[in-house]
mmCIF file of C-alpha atoms and ligand atoms in Angstrom:
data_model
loop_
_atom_site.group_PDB
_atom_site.id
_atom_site.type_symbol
_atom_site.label_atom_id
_atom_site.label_comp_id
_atom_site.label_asym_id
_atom_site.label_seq_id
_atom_site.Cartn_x
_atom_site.Cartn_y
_atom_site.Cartn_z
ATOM 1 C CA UNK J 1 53.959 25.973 -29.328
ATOM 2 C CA UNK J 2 50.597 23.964 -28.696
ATOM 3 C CA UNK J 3 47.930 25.524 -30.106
ATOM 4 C CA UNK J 4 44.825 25.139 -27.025
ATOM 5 C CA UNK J 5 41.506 25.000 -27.347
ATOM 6 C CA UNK J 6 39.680 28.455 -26.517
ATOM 7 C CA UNK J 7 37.126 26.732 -24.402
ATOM 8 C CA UNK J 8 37.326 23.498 -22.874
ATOM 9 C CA UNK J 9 33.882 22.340 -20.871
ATOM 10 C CA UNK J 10 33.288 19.076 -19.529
ATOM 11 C CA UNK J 11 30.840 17.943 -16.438
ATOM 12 C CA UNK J 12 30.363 15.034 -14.167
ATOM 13 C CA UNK J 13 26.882 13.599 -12.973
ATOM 14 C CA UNK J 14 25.897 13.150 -8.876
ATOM 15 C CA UNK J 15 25.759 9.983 -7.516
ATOM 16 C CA UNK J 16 23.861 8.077 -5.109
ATOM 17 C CA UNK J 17 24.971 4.733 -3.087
ATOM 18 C CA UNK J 18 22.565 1.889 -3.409
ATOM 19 C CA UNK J 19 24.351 -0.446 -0.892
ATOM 20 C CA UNK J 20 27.170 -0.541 1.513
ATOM 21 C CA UNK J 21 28.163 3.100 2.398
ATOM 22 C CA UNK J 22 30.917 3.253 4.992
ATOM 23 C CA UNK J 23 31.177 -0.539 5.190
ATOM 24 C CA UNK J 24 32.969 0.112 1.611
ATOM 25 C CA UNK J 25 35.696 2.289 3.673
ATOM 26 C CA UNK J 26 36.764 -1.516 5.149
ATOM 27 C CA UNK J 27 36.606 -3.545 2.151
ATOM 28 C CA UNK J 28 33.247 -4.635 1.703
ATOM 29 C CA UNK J 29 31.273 -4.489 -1.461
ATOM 30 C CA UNK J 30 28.862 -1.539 -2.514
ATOM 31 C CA UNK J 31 27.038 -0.417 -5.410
ATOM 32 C CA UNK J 32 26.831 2.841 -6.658
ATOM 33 C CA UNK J 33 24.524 5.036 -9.379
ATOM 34 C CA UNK J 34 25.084 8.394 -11.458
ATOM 35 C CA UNK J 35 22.548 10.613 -11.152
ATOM 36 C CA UNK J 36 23.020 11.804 -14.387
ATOM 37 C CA UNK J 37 20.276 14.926 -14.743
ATOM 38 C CA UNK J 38 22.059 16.870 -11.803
ATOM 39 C CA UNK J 39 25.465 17.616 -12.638
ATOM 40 C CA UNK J 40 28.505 19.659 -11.905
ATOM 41 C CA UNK J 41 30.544 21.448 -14.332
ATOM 42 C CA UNK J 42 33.501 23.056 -15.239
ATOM 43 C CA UNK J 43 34.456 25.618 -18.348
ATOM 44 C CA UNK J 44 38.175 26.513 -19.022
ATOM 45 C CA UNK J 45 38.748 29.458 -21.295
ATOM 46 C CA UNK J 46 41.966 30.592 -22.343
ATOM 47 C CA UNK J 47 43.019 34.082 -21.199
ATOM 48 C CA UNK J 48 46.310 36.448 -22.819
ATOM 49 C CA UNK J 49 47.512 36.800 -19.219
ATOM 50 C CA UNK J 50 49.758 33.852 -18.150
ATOM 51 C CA UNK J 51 47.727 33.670 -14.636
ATOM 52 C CA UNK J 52 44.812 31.132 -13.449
ATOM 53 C CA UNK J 53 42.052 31.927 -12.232
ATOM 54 C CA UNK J 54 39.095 30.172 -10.707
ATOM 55 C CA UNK J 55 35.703 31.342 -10.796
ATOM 56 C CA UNK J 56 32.766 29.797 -8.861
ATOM 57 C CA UNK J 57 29.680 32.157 -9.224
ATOM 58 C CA UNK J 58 27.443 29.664 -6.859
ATOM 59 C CA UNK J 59 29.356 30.187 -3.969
ATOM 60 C CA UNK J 60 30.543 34.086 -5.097
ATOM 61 C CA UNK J 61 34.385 33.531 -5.410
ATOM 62 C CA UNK J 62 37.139 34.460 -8.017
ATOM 63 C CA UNK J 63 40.159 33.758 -6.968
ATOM 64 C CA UNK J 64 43.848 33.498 -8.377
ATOM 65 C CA UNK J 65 45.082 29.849 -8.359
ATOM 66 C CA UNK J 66 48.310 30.791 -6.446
ATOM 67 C CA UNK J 67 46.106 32.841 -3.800
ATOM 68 C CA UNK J 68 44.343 29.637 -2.968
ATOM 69 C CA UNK J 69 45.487 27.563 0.379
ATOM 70 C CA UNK J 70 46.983 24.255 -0.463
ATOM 71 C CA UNK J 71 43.672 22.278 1.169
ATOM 72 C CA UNK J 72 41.456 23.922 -0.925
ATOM 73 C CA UNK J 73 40.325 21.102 -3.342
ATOM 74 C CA UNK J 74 39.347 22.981 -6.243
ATOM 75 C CA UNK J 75 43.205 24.418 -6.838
ATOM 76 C CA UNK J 76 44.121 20.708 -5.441
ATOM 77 C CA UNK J 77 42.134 19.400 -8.501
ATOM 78 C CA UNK J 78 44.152 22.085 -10.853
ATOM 79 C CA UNK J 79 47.370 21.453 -9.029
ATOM 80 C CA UNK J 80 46.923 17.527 -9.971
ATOM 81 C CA UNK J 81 46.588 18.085 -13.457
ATOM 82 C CA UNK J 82 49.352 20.674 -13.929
ATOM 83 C CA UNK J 83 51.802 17.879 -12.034
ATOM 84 C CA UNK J 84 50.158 14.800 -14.279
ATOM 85 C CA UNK J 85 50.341 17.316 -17.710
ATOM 86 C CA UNK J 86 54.454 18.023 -16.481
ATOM 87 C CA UNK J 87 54.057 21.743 -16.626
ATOM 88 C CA UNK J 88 56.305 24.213 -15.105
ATOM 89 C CA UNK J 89 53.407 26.468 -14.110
ATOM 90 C CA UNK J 90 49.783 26.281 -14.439
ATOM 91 C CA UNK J 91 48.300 27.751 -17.485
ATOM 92 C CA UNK J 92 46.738 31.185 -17.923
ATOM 93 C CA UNK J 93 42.910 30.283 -17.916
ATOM 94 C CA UNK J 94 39.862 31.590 -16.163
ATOM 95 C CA UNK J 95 38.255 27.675 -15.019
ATOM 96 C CA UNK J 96 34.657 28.590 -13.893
ATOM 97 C CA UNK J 97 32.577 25.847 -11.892
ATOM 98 C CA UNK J 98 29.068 25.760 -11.299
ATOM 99 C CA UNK J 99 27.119 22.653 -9.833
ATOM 100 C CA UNK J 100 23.479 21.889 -9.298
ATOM 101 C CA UNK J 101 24.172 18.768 -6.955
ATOM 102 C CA UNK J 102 23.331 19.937 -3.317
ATOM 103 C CA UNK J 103 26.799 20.295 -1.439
ATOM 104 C CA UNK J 104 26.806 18.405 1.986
ATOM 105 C CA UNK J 105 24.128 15.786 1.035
ATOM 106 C CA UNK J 106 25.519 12.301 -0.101
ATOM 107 C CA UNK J 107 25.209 12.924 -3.781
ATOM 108 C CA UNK J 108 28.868 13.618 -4.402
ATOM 109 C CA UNK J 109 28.902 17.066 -4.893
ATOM 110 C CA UNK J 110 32.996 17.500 -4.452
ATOM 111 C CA UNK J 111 33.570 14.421 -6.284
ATOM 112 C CA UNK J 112 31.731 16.149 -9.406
ATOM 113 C CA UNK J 113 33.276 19.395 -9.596
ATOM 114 C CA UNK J 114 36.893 17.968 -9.317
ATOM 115 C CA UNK J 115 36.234 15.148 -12.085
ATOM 116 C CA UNK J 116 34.606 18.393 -14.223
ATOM 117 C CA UNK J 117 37.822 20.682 -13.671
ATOM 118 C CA UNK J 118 40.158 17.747 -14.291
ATOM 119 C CA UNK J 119 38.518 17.006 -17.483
ATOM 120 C CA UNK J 120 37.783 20.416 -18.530
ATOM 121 C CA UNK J 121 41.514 21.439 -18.558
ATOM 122 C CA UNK J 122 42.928 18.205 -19.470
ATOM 123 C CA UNK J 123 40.845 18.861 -22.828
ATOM 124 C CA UNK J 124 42.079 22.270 -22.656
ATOM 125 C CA UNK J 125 45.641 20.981 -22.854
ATOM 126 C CA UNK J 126 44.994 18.647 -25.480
ATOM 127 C CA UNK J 127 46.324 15.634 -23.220
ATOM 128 C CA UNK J 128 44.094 12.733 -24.052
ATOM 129 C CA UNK J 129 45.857 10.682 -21.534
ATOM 130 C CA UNK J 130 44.531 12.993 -18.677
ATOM 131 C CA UNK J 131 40.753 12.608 -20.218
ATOM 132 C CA UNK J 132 40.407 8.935 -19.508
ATOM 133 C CA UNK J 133 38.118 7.548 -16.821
ATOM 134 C CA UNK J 134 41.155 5.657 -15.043
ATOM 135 C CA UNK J 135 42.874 8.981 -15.105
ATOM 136 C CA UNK J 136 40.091 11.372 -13.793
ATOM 137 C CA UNK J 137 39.392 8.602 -11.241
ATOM 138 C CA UNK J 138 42.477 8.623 -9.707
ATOM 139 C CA UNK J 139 43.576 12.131 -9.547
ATOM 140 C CA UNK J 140 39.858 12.602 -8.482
ATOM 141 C CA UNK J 141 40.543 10.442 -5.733
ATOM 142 C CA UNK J 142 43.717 12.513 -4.556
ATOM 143 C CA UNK J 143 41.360 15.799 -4.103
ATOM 144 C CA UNK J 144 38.695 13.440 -2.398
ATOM 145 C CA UNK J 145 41.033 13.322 0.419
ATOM 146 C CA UNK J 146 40.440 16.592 1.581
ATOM 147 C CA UNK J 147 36.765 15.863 1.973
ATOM 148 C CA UNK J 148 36.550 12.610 3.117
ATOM 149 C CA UNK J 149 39.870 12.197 5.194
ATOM 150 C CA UNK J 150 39.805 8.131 3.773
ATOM 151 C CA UNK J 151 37.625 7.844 0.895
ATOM 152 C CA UNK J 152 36.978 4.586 -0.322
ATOM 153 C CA UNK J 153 37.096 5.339 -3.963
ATOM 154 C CA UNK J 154 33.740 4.418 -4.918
ATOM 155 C CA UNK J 155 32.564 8.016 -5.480
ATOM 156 C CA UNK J 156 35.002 9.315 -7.483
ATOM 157 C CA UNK J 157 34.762 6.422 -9.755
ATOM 158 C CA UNK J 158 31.295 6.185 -10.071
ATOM 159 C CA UNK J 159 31.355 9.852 -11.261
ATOM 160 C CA UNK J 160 34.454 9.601 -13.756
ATOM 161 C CA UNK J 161 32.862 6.087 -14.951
ATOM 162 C CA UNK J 162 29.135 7.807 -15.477
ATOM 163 C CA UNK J 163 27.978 3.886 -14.924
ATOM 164 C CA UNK J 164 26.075 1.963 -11.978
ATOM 165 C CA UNK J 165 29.164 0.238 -10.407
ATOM 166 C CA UNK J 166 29.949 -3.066 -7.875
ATOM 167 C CA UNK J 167 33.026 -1.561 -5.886
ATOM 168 C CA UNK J 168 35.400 -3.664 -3.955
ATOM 169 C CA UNK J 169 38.571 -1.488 -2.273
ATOM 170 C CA UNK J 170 41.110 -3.264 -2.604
ATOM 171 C CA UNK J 171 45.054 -3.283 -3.362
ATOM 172 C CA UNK J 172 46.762 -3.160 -5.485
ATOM 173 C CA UNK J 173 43.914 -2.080 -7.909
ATOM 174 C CA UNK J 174 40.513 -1.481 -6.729
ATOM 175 C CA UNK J 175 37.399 -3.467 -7.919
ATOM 176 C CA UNK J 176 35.264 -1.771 -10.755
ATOM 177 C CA UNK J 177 32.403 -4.161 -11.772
ATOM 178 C CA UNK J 178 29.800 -2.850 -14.380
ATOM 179 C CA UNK J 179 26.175 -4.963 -14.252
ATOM 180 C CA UNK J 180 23.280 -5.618 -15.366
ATOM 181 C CA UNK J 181 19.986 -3.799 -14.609
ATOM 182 C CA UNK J 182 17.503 -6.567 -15.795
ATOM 183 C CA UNK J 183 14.507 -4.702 -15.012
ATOM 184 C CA UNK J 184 14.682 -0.439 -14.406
ATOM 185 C CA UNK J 185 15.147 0.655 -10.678
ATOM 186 C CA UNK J 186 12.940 3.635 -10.410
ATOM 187 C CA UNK J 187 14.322 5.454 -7.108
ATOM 188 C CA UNK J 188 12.898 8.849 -5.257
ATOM 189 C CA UNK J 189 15.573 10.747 -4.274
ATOM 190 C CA UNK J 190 15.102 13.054 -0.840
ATOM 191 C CA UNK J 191 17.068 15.572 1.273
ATOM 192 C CA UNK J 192 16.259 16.009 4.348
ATOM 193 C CA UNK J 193 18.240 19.210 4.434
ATOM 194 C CA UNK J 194 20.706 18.977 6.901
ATOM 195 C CA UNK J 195 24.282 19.301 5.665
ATOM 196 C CA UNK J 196 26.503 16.550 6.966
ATOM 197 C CA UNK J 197 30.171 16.482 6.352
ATOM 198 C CA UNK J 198 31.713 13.007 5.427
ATOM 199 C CA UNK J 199 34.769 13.431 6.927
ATOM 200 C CA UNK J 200 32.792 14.049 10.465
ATOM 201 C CA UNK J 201 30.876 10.731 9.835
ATOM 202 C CA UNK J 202 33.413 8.379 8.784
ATOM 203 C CA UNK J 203 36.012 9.321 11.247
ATOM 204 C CA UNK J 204 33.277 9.059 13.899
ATOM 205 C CA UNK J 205 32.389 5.494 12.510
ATOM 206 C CA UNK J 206 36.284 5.053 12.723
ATOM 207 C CA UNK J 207 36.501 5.653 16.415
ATOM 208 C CA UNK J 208 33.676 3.525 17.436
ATOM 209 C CA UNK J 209 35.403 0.681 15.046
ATOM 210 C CA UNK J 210 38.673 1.083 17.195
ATOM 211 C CA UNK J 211 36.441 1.401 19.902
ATOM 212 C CA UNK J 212 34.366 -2.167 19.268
ATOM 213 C CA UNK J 213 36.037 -3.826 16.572
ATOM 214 C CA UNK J 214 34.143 -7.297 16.734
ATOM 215 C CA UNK J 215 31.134 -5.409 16.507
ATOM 216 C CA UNK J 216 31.922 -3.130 13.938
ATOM 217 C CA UNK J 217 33.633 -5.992 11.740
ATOM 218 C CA UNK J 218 30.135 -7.974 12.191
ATOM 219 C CA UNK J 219 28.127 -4.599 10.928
ATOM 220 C CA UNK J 220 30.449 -4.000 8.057
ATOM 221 C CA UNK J 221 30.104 -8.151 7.465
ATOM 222 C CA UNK J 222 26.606 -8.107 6.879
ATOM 223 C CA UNK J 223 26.761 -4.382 4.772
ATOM 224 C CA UNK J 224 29.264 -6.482 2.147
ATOM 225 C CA UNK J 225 26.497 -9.344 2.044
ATOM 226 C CA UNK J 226 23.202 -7.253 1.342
ATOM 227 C CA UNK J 227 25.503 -5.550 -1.194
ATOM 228 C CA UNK J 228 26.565 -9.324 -2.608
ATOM 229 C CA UNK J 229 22.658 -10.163 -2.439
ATOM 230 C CA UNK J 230 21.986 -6.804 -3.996
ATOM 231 C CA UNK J 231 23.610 -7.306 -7.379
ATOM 232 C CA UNK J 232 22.236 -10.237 -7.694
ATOM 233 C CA UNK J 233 19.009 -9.548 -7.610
ATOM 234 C CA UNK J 234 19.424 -6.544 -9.318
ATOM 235 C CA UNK J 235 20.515 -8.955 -11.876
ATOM 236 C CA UNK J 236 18.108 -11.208 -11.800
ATOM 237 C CA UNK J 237 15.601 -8.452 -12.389
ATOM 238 C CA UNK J 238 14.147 -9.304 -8.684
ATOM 239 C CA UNK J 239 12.773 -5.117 -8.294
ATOM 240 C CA UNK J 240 11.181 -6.317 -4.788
ATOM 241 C CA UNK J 241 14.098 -8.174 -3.480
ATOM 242 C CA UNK J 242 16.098 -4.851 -4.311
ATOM 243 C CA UNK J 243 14.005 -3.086 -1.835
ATOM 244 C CA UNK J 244 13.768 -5.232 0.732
ATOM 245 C CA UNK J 245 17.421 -5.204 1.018
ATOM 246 C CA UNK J 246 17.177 -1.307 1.145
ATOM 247 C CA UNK J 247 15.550 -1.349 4.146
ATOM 248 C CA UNK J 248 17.869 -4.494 5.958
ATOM 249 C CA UNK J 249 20.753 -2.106 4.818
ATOM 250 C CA UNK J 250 19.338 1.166 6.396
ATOM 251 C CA UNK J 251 18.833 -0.702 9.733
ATOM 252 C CA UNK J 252 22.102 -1.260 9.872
ATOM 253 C CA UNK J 253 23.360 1.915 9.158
ATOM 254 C CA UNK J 254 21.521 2.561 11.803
ATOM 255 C CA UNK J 255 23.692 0.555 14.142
ATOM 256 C CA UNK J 256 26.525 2.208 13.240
ATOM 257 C CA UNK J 257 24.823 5.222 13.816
ATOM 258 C CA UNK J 258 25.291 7.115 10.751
ATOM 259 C CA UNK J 259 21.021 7.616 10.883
ATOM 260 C CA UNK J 260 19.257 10.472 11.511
ATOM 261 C CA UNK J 261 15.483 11.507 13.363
ATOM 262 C CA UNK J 262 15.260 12.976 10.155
ATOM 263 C CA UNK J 263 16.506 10.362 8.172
ATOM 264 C CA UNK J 264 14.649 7.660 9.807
ATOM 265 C CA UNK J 265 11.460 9.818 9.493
ATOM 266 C CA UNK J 266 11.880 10.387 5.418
ATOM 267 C CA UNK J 267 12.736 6.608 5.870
ATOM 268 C CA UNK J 268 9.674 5.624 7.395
ATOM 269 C CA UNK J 269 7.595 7.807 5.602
ATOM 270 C CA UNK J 270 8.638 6.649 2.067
ATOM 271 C CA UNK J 271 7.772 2.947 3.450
ATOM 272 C CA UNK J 272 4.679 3.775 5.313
ATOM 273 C CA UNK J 273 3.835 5.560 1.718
ATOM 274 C CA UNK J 274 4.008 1.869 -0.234
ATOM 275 C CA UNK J 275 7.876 1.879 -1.312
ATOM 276 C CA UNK J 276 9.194 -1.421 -2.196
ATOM 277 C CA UNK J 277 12.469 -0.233 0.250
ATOM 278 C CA UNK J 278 14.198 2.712 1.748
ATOM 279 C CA UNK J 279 17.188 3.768 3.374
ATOM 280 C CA UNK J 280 19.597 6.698 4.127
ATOM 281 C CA UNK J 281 22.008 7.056 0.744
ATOM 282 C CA UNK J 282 26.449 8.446 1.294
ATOM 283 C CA UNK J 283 27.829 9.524 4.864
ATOM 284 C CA UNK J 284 24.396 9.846 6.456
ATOM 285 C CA UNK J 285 23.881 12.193 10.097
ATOM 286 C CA UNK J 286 21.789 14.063 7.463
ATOM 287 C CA UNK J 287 21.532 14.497 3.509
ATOM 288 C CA UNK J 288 20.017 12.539 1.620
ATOM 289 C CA UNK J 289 17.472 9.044 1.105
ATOM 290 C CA UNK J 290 16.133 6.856 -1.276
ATOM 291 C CA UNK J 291 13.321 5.151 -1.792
ATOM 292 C CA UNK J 292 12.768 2.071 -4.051
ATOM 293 C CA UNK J 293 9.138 2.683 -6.224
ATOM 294 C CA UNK J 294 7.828 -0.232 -8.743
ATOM 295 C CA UNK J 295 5.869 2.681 -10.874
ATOM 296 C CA UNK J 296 4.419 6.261 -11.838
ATOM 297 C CA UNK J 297 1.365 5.822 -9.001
ATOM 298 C CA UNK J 298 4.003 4.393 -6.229
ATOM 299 C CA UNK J 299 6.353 7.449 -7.151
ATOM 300 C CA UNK J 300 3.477 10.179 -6.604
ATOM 301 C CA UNK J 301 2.051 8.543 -3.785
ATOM 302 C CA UNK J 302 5.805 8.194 -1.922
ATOM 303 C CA UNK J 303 7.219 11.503 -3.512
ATOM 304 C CA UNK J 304 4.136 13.142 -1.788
ATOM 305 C CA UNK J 305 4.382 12.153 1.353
ATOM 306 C CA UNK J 306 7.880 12.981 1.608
ATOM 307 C CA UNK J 307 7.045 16.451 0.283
ATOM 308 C CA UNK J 308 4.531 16.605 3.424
ATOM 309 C CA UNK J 309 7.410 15.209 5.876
ATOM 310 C CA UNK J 310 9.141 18.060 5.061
ATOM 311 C CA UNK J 311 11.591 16.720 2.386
ATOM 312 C CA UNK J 312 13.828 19.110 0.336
ATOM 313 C CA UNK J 313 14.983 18.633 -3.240
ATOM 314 C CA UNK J 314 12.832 15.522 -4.322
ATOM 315 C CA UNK J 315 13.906 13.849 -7.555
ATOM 316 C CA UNK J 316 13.361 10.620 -9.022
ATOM 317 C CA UNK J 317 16.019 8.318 -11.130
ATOM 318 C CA UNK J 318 15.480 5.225 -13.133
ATOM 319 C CA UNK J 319 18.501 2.893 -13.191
ATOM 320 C CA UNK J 320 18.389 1.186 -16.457
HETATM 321 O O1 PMV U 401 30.166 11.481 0.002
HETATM 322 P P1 PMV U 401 29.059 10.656 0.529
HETATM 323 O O2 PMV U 401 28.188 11.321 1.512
HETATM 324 O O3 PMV U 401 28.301 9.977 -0.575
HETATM 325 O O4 PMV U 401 29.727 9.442 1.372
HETATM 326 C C1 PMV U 401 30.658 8.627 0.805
HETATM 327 C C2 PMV U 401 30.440 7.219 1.183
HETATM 328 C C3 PMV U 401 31.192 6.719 2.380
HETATM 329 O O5 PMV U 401 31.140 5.298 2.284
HETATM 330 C C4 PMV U 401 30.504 7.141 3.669
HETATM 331 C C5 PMV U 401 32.640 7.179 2.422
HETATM 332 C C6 PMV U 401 33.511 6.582 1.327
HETATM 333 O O6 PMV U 401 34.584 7.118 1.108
HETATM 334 O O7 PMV U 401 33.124 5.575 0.711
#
């Protein structure tokens, strides 16, 4: 008889996408970031009954595993690791989840929680295998379906990986490229507070590709080659050239109509404000933006105005 831990935690950080959101859905290169100081987690205690339950106190739900619909993707994420661990029936454990990364707003909320659970009750089980980032990747991945319908990949890795990541979808194995940060990238992060739902955005970006293919393709084309010109500058330590391809990406996520009035506003505002660059950051239609500062003064001057545009949620990151 395996002897399991009594509690198990783990968490996962949110994310934001520098470069190449929904272009990344077709192939093209993007980069992505943890956002390590918000984060989702996941606690797995053992209990003497042999059922499962899951508890999520933020959205005021306890349920029994086995109660749960097949779509919903925090039993998918248990489900997935009961299959991987070959069990015969999910364990008896109360898994409670709590996250502080705003659901609905390009920061990866669902990818978080299900990378938190899966690691949570893999370490409950004692199964290393299940702990790795390849692992939680993947079966994160599986549960990412139910949000985004066809997720590239890239969130779900850049939250099992915890690293700033160059992302290529691709088969057989996708491409997973750590870099260089030569100099820090000191972003402020805003919500504009509408909820969007990814799988609404990218299937609507999926008609309109079906719809217009050459001009899609050309969209996505020059996505995959700010993203290109992105890491290397980011590499090179070239903090202005970072921005300024911000901005060329934004306008083109504005062709493909994944912008916002709102967006565009905290966009405009963060630039009219003195950032280096700024553009809408995940699915778009709402959620959230960045904006590229060079220091302290530029961060309080941009983080300001945004507050006075009616931002929600402002935080600042430093990618180092
Ligand atoms: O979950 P979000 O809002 O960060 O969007 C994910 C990024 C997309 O490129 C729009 C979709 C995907 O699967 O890559």
């Amino acid at each position: 008889m395996i002897d399991f831990n009594p509690v198990s935690k783990a968490s996962a950080p949110g994310k934001i996408i520098l470069f190449g959101e929904h272009a990344v859905v077709y192939g093209r290169p993007a980069i992505a970031a943890p956002v390590s100081q918000i984060r989702a987690s996941a606690s797995v205690v053992y209990s003497s009954s042999n059922l499962c339950f899951l508890v999520a106190p933020d959205l005021n739900r306890l349920d029994r595993l086995q109660d749960l619909p097949e779509d919903n993707p925090l039993a998918r994420a248990v489900w997935l690791v009961v299959k991987a661990a070959n069990l015969w029936e999910p364990p008896g454990v109360t898994i409670r989840v709590h996250s502080q990364i705003p659901i609905a707003s390009g920061m990866g909320s669902g990818a978080a929680i299900t990378a938190a659970i899966i690691r949570a009750l893999a370490k409950h089980l004692q199964r290393e295998d299940l702990q790795s980032n390849e692992m939680v990747s993947a079966l994160t991945y599986e549960v990412e379906k139910i949000y985004h319908g066809t997720p590239s990949g890239i969130d779900n890795t850049v939250v099992a990986y915890e690293q700033p990541i160059y992302f290529v979808r691709q088969s057989p194995k996708n491409r997973i490229e750590p870099f260089t940060v030569a100099a820090p990238l000191r972003f402020v992060v805003a919500d504009t507070g509408v909820r969007s739902s990814t799988k609404v955005a990218v299937g609507n970006v999926r008609r309109q590709y079906n719809e217009q293919p050459a001009k899609f393709a050309k969209i996505f084309d020059e996505c995959g080659r700010i993203a290109q010109e992105a890491r290397q500058a980011i590499e090179a330590g070239d903090v202005a050239k970072v921005g300024q391809l911000m901005t060329e990406n934004h306008a083109w996520l504005q062709k493909m109509t994944v912008s916002s009035p709102e967006l565009d506003k905290l966009v405009d505002t963060a630039l009219q404000a003195g950032a280096l660059g700024a553009k809408l950051s995940g699915a778009g239609r709402g959620g959230n933006m960045l904006a590229l500062v060079a220091d302290e003064e530029m961060e309080t001057n941009v983080t300001t105005a945004l507050q006075n545009a009616g931002a929600k949620n402002i935080l600042t990151t430093i990618l180092t």
